């Protein structure tokens, strides 16, 4: 059976559901009942039937999923089921993904302050 090339509402909903759960687009598109990765990405770029906003929200939710997964990894180390060095590599990857997928919530905050005084004729200063 050939891969589907049409993005049905059911397919787009399933893709977003799996993305939000933390699955990669590559792993989702490897399934026989899913369209190819290029078909999905073109649907995002072309914003077919408003898919772009659903896709972006699913990606943001995936950031939360990846952040949550970091806790699971830590628990496995605590229980002795996972080597700490493996956990570090895994958590670095989860952290990287979480920061990019939902940067508003998971990126380190940076505050920039800038002050500049301007004098026009020596009497006024802003």
Coordinates of N, CA, C and O in Angstrom, one line a residue:
X1 N 0.8 -1.2 0.0 CA 0.0 0.0 0.0 C 0.9 1.2 0.0 O 1.9 1.3 0.7
X2 N 0.5 2.2 -0.8 CA 1.3 3.5 -0.9 C 1.0 4.4 0.2 O -0.1 4.3 0.8
X3 N 1.9 5.3 0.6 CA 1.7 6.3 1.6 C 0.6 7.2 1.2 O 0.6 7.6 0.0
X4 N -0.1 7.7 2.1 CA -1.1 8.8 1.8 C -0.4 10.1 1.5 O 0.6 10.4 2.1
X5 N -0.9 10.8 0.5 CA -0.3 12.1 0.1 C -1.2 13.2 0.4 O -0.9 14.4 0.3
X6 N -2.4 12.9 0.8 CA -3.4 13.9 1.2 C -3.5 14.0 2.7 O -3.6 12.9 3.4
X7 N -3.5 15.2 3.2 CA -3.6 15.4 4.7 C -5.1 15.6 5.0 O -5.6 16.7 4.8
X8 N -5.7 14.5 5.5 CA -7.1 14.6 6.0 C -7.1 15.2 7.4 O -6.1 15.2 8.1
X9 N -8.3 15.8 7.8 CA -8.4 16.3 9.1 C -8.0 15.2 10.2 O -7.4 15.6 11.2
X10 N -8.4 14.0 10.0 CA -8.1 12.9 10.9 C -6.5 12.7 11.0 O -6.0 12.6 12.1
X11 N -5.9 12.8 9.8 CA -4.4 12.6 9.8 C -3.7 13.8 10.5 O -2.8 13.5 11.3
X12 N -4.1 15.0 10.2 CA -3.5 16.1 10.8 C -3.7 16.1 12.3 O -2.7 16.5 13.1
X13 N -4.8 15.7 12.8 CA -5.1 15.7 14.2 C -4.2 14.6 14.9 O -3.6 14.8 15.9
X14 N -4.0 13.5 14.2 CA -3.2 12.4 14.7 C -1.7 12.8 14.8 O -1.0 12.6 15.7
X15 N -1.3 13.5 13.7 CA 0.1 14.0 13.7 C 0.4 15.0 14.9 O 1.3 14.8 15.6
X16 N -0.6 15.9 15.0 CA -0.4 16.9 16.1 C -0.5 16.2 17.5 O 0.3 16.6 18.4
X17 N -1.3 15.2 17.7 CA -1.4 14.5 18.9 C -0.1 13.8 19.2 O 0.4 13.9 20.4
X18 N 0.5 13.1 18.3 CA 1.8 12.4 18.5 C 2.9 13.4 18.7 O 3.8 13.2 19.6
X19 N 2.9 14.5 18.0 CA 3.9 15.5 18.2 C 3.9 16.1 19.6 O 4.9 16.2 20.3
X20 N 2.6 16.4 20.1 CA 2.5 17.0 21.4 C 2.9 16.0 22.5 O 3.4 16.4 23.5
X21 N 2.8 14.7 22.2 CA 3.3 13.7 23.1 C 4.8 13.5 23.1 O 5.3 12.7 23.9
X22 N 5.5 14.3 22.3 CA 7.0 14.2 22.3 C 7.6 13.4 21.2 O 8.8 13.2 21.2
X23 N 6.8 12.8 20.3 CA 7.4 12.0 19.2 C 8.0 12.9 18.2 O 7.5 14.1 18.0
X24 N 9.0 12.5 17.5 CA 9.6 13.3 16.4 C 8.7 13.1 15.2 O 8.1 12.1 15.0
X25 N 8.8 14.1 14.3 CA 8.1 14.1 13.1 C 8.6 12.9 12.2 O 7.8 12.2 11.6
X26 N 9.9 12.7 12.3 CA 10.5 11.5 11.5 C 9.9 10.2 12.0 O 9.5 9.4 11.1
X27 N 9.8 10.0 13.3 CA 9.2 8.7 13.7 C 7.8 8.6 13.4 O 7.3 7.5 13.1
X28 N 7.0 9.7 13.4 CA 5.6 9.7 13.1 C 5.4 9.3 11.6 O 4.6 8.5 11.3
X29 N 6.2 9.9 10.8 CA 6.1 9.7 9.3 C 6.7 8.4 8.8 O 6.4 8.0 7.7
X30 N 7.3 7.6 9.7 CA 7.8 6.3 9.3 C 6.6 5.3 9.3 O 6.7 4.2 8.7
X31 N 5.6 5.6 10.0 CA 4.4 4.7 10.1 C 3.8 4.7 8.7 O 3.7 5.7 8.0
X32 N 3.3 3.5 8.3 CA 2.8 3.3 6.9 C 1.5 4.1 6.7 O 1.2 4.5 5.6
X33 N 0.7 4.4 7.7 CA -0.5 5.1 7.6 C -0.4 6.6 7.6 O -1.4 7.3 7.6
X34 N 0.9 7.1 7.7 CA 1.1 8.5 7.8 C 1.8 9.0 6.5 O 2.5 8.2 5.8
X35 N 1.6 10.2 6.1 CA 2.2 10.8 4.9 C 3.7 11.0 5.2 O 4.2 10.9 6.3
X36 N 4.5 11.2 4.1 CA 5.9 11.4 4.3 C 6.2 12.7 5.0 O 5.3 13.6 5.1
X37 N 7.4 12.9 5.5 CA 7.8 14.1 6.2 C 7.7 15.3 5.4 O 7.2 16.4 5.8
X38 N 8.1 15.2 4.1 CA 8.0 16.3 3.2 C 6.6 16.8 3.0 O 6.3 17.9 2.9
X39 N 5.6 15.8 2.9 CA 4.2 16.2 2.7 C 3.7 17.0 3.9 O 3.1 18.0 3.7
X40 N 4.1 16.5 5.1 CA 3.7 17.2 6.3 C 4.3 18.6 6.4 O 3.6 19.6 6.6
X41 N 5.6 18.7 6.1 CA 6.3 20.0 6.2 C 5.8 21.0 5.1 O 5.6 22.2 5.4
X42 N 5.4 20.5 4.0 CA 4.9 21.4 2.9 C 3.5 21.9 3.4 O 3.1 23.0 3.1
X43 N 2.7 21.0 4.1 CA 1.4 21.4 4.6 C 1.6 22.5 5.6 O 0.8 23.4 5.7
X44 N 2.7 22.4 6.4 CA 3.0 23.5 7.4 C 3.3 24.8 6.7 O 2.8 25.8 7.0
X45 N 4.2 24.7 5.8 CA 4.7 25.9 5.1 C 3.5 26.6 4.3 O 3.4 27.8 4.3
X46 N 2.7 25.7 3.6 CA 1.6 26.3 2.8 C 0.4 26.6 3.7 O -0.6 27.2 3.2
X47 N 0.5 26.3 5.0 CA -0.6 26.5 5.9 C -2.0 25.9 5.4 O -3.0 26.6 5.4
X48 N -1.9 24.7 4.9 CA -3.1 24.1 4.3 C -4.2 23.9 5.4 O -3.9 23.3 6.5
X49 N -5.3 24.4 5.2 CA -6.4 24.3 6.1 C -6.1 24.8 7.5 O -6.6 24.2 8.5
X50 N -5.2 25.7 7.6 CA -4.8 26.2 9.0 C -3.9 25.3 9.8 O -3.8 25.4 11.0
X51 N -3.3 24.4 9.1 CA -2.5 23.4 9.7 C -1.3 24.0 10.5 O -0.9 23.4 11.5
X52 N -0.7 25.1 10.0 CA 0.5 25.6 10.6 C 0.2 25.9 12.1 O 1.1 25.6 12.9
X53 N -0.9 26.6 12.4 CA -1.1 26.9 13.9 C -1.3 25.7 14.7 O -0.7 25.6 15.9
X54 N -1.9 24.7 14.2 CA -2.1 23.4 15.0 C -0.7 22.8 15.2 O -0.4 22.3 16.3
X55 N 0.1 22.8 14.1 CA 1.4 22.2 14.2 C 2.3 22.9 15.2 O 3.0 22.3 16.0
X56 N 2.3 24.2 15.1 CA 3.1 25.0 16.1 C 2.7 24.8 17.5 O 3.5 24.7 18.4
X57 N 1.4 24.7 17.8 CA 0.9 24.5 19.1 C 1.3 23.1 19.6 O 1.7 22.9 20.7
X58 N 1.3 22.1 18.7 CA 1.7 20.7 19.0 C 3.2 20.7 19.3 O 3.7 20.0 20.3
X59 N 4.0 21.5 18.6 CA 5.4 21.6 18.8 C 5.7 22.2 20.2 O 6.6 21.8 20.9
X60 N 4.9 23.2 20.5 CA 5.1 23.9 21.8 C 4.7 22.9 22.9 O 5.4 22.8 24.0
X61 N 3.7 22.1 22.8 CA 3.3 21.1 23.7 C 4.4 20.1 23.9 O 4.6 19.6 25.0
X62 N 5.0 19.8 22.8 CA 6.1 18.8 22.8 C 7.3 19.3 23.7 O 7.9 18.5 24.4
X63 N 7.5 20.6 23.7 CA 8.5 21.1 24.6 C 8.2 20.8 26.1 O 9.1 20.5 26.9
X64 N 6.9 20.9 26.5 CA 6.5 20.5 27.8 C 6.7 19.0 28.0 O 7.1 18.6 29.1
X65 N 6.4 18.2 27.0 CA 6.6 16.8 27.1 C 8.1 16.4 27.3 O 8.4 15.6 28.1
X66 N 8.9 17.1 26.6 CA 10.4 16.9 26.7 C 10.9 17.3 28.1 O 11.7 16.6 28.7
X67 N 10.4 18.4 28.6 CA 10.7 18.9 30.0 C 10.3 17.8 31.0 O 11.0 17.5 31.9
X68 N 9.1 17.3 30.8 CA 8.6 16.3 31.7 C 9.4 15.0 31.7 O 9.7 14.3 32.7
X69 N 9.9 14.7 30.5 CA 10.7 13.5 30.3 C 12.0 13.5 31.1 O 12.5 12.5 31.5
X70 N 12.5 14.8 31.2 CA 13.7 14.9 32.0 C 13.5 14.5 33.4 O 14.5 13.9 34.0
X71 N 12.4 14.6 34.0 CA 12.1 14.2 35.4 C 12.1 12.7 35.4 O 12.7 12.0 36.3
X72 N 11.5 12.0 34.4 CA 11.5 10.6 34.3 C 12.9 10.0 34.2 O 13.3 9.0 34.8
X73 N 13.8 10.7 33.5 CA 15.2 10.3 33.3 C 15.9 10.4 34.7 O 16.6 9.4 35.1
X74 N 15.6 11.4 35.4 CA 16.2 11.6 36.7 C 15.8 10.5 37.7 O 16.6 10.0 38.5
X75 N 14.5 10.2 37.6 CA 14.0 9.1 38.5 C 14.6 7.8 38.2 O 14.9 7.0 39.1
X76 N 14.9 7.5 36.9 CA 15.5 6.3 36.5 C 17.0 6.2 37.0 O 17.4 5.1 37.5
X77 N 17.6 7.3 37.1 CA 19.0 7.4 37.6 C 18.9 7.1 39.1 O 19.7 6.3 39.7
X78 N 18.0 7.8 39.8 CA 17.7 7.6 41.2 C 17.5 6.2 41.6 O 17.9 5.7 42.6
X79 N 16.7 5.5 40.7 CA 16.4 4.1 41.0 C 17.5 3.1 40.6 O 17.4 1.9 40.9
X80 N 18.5 3.6 40.0 CA 19.6 2.8 39.6 C 19.4 2.1 38.2 O 20.1 1.1 37.9
X81 N 18.4 2.5 37.5 CA 18.0 1.8 36.2 C 18.7 2.5 35.0 O 18.7 1.9 33.9
X82 N 19.4 3.6 35.2 CA 20.1 4.3 34.1 C 21.4 4.9 34.6 O 21.5 5.4 35.7
X83 N 22.4 4.7 33.8 CA 23.7 5.3 34.0 C 23.7 6.8 34.0 O 23.0 7.4 33.1
X84 N 24.3 7.5 35.0 CA 24.2 8.9 35.0 C 24.8 9.6 33.8 O 24.3 10.7 33.4
X85 N 25.8 9.0 33.2 CA 26.3 9.6 31.9 C 25.3 9.5 30.8 O 25.2 10.5 30.0
X86 N 24.6 8.4 30.7 CA 23.6 8.3 29.7 C 22.4 9.3 30.0 O 21.9 9.9 29.0
X87 N 22.1 9.5 31.2 CA 21.1 10.4 31.6 C 21.4 11.8 31.2 O 20.6 12.6 30.8
X88 N 22.7 12.2 31.4 CA 23.1 13.5 31.1 C 23.0 13.8 29.6 O 22.5 14.8 29.2
X89 N 23.4 12.8 28.8 CA 23.2 13.0 27.3 C 21.7 13.1 27.0 O 21.3 14.0 26.2
X90 N 20.9 12.2 27.6 CA 19.5 12.3 27.3 C 18.9 13.6 27.7 O 18.1 14.2 26.9
X91 N 19.2 14.0 28.9 CA 18.6 15.3 29.4 C 19.1 16.5 28.6 O 18.4 17.5 28.5
X92 N 20.3 16.5 28.2 CA 20.8 17.6 27.3 C 20.0 17.7 26.1 O 19.6 18.8 25.6
X93 N 19.7 16.5 25.5 CA 18.9 16.5 24.2 C 17.4 17.0 24.5 O 16.9 17.8 23.8
X94 N 16.9 16.5 25.6 CA 15.5 16.9 26.0 C 15.5 18.4 26.3 O 14.5 19.1 25.9
X95 N 16.5 18.9 27.0 CA 16.5 20.3 27.3 C 16.7 21.2 26.1 O 16.0 22.2 25.9
X96 N 17.5 20.7 25.2 CA 17.7 21.5 23.9 C 16.4 21.6 23.2 O 16.0 22.6 22.7
X97 N 15.7 20.4 23.1 CA 14.4 20.4 22.3 C 13.4 21.2 23.0 O 12.6 22.0 22.4
X98 N 13.3 21.1 24.4 CA 12.3 21.9 25.1 C 12.5 23.4 25.0 O 11.5 24.2 24.8
X99 N 13.8 23.8 25.0 CA 14.1 25.2 24.9 C 13.7 25.8 23.5 O 13.3 26.9 23.4
X100 N 13.8 25.0 22.5 CA 13.5 25.5 21.1 C 12.0 25.3 20.8 O 11.4 26.1 20.1
X101 N 11.3 24.3 21.3 CA 9.9 24.1 21.0 C 9.0 25.0 21.8 O 7.9 25.4 21.3
X102 N 9.4 25.3 23.0 CA 8.6 26.2 23.9 C 9.5 27.1 24.7 O 9.5 27.1 25.9
X103 N 10.2 27.9 23.9 CA 11.2 28.8 24.5 C 10.6 29.8 25.5 O 11.3 30.2 26.4
X104 N 9.4 30.2 25.3 CA 8.8 31.1 26.2 C 8.8 30.6 27.6 O 8.9 31.3 28.6
X105 N 8.7 29.3 27.8 CA 8.6 28.7 29.1 C 9.8 27.9 29.6 O 10.0 27.8 30.7
X106 N 10.7 27.5 28.6 CA 11.8 26.7 29.0 C 13.2 27.2 28.7 O 14.2 26.6 29.0
X107 N 13.3 28.4 28.1 CA 14.6 29.0 27.9 C 15.0 29.8 29.1 O 14.2 30.4 29.7
X108 N 16.3 29.9 29.3 CA 16.8 30.8 30.3 C 16.4 32.2 30.0 O 16.5 32.7 28.8
X109 N 15.9 33.0 31.0 CA 15.5 34.3 30.7 C 16.7 35.3 30.7 O 17.6 35.1 31.5
X110 N 16.7 36.2 29.8 CA 17.8 37.2 29.7 C 17.1 38.5 29.7 O 16.1 38.8 29.0
X111 N 17.6 39.4 30.6 CA 17.1 40.8 30.7 C 18.1 41.7 30.2 O 19.3 41.7 30.7
X112 N 17.8 42.5 29.3 CA 18.7 43.6 28.8 C 18.2 44.9 29.3 O 17.0 45.2 29.1
X113 N 19.1 45.7 29.9 CA 18.7 47.0 30.3 C 19.6 48.0 29.5 O 20.8 47.8 29.4
X114 N 19.0 49.0 29.0 CA 19.7 50.0 28.3 C 19.3 51.4 28.7 O 18.1 51.7 28.7
X115 N 20.2 52.2 29.1 CA 19.9 53.6 29.4 C 20.8 54.5 28.6 O 21.9 54.2 28.3
X116 N 20.2 55.6 28.2 CA 20.9 56.6 27.3 C 20.3 57.9 27.6 O 19.1 58.1 27.6
X117 N 21.2 58.9 27.9 CA 20.7 60.2 28.2 C 21.1 61.1 27.0 O 22.1 61.0 26.4
X118 N 20.1 61.9 26.7 CA 20.3 62.8 25.6 C 20.2 64.3 26.1 O 19.2 64.6 26.8
X119 N 21.1 65.1 25.7 CA 21.0 66.5 26.0 C 20.8 67.3 24.7 O 21.5 67.0 23.7
X120 N 19.9 68.2 24.7 CA 19.7 69.0 23.4 C 20.5 70.2 23.5 O 21.5 70.4 22.7
X121 N 20.2 71.2 24.3 CA 21.0 72.4 24.4 C 21.6 72.6 25.8 O 22.1 73.7 26.1
X122 N 21.7 71.5 26.5 CA 22.3 71.6 27.8 C 21.3 71.9 28.9 O 21.6 71.7 30.1
X123 N 20.1 72.3 28.6 CA 19.1 72.6 29.6 C 18.2 71.4 29.8 O 17.8 71.2 30.9
X124 N 17.9 70.7 28.7 CA 17.0 69.6 28.8 C 17.7 68.3 28.8 O 18.7 68.1 28.0
X125 N 17.3 67.3 29.6 CA 17.9 66.0 29.6 C 16.8 65.0 29.6 O 15.9 65.1 30.4
X126 N 16.9 64.0 28.8 CA 15.9 62.9 28.8 C 16.5 61.6 29.3 O 17.6 61.3 29.0

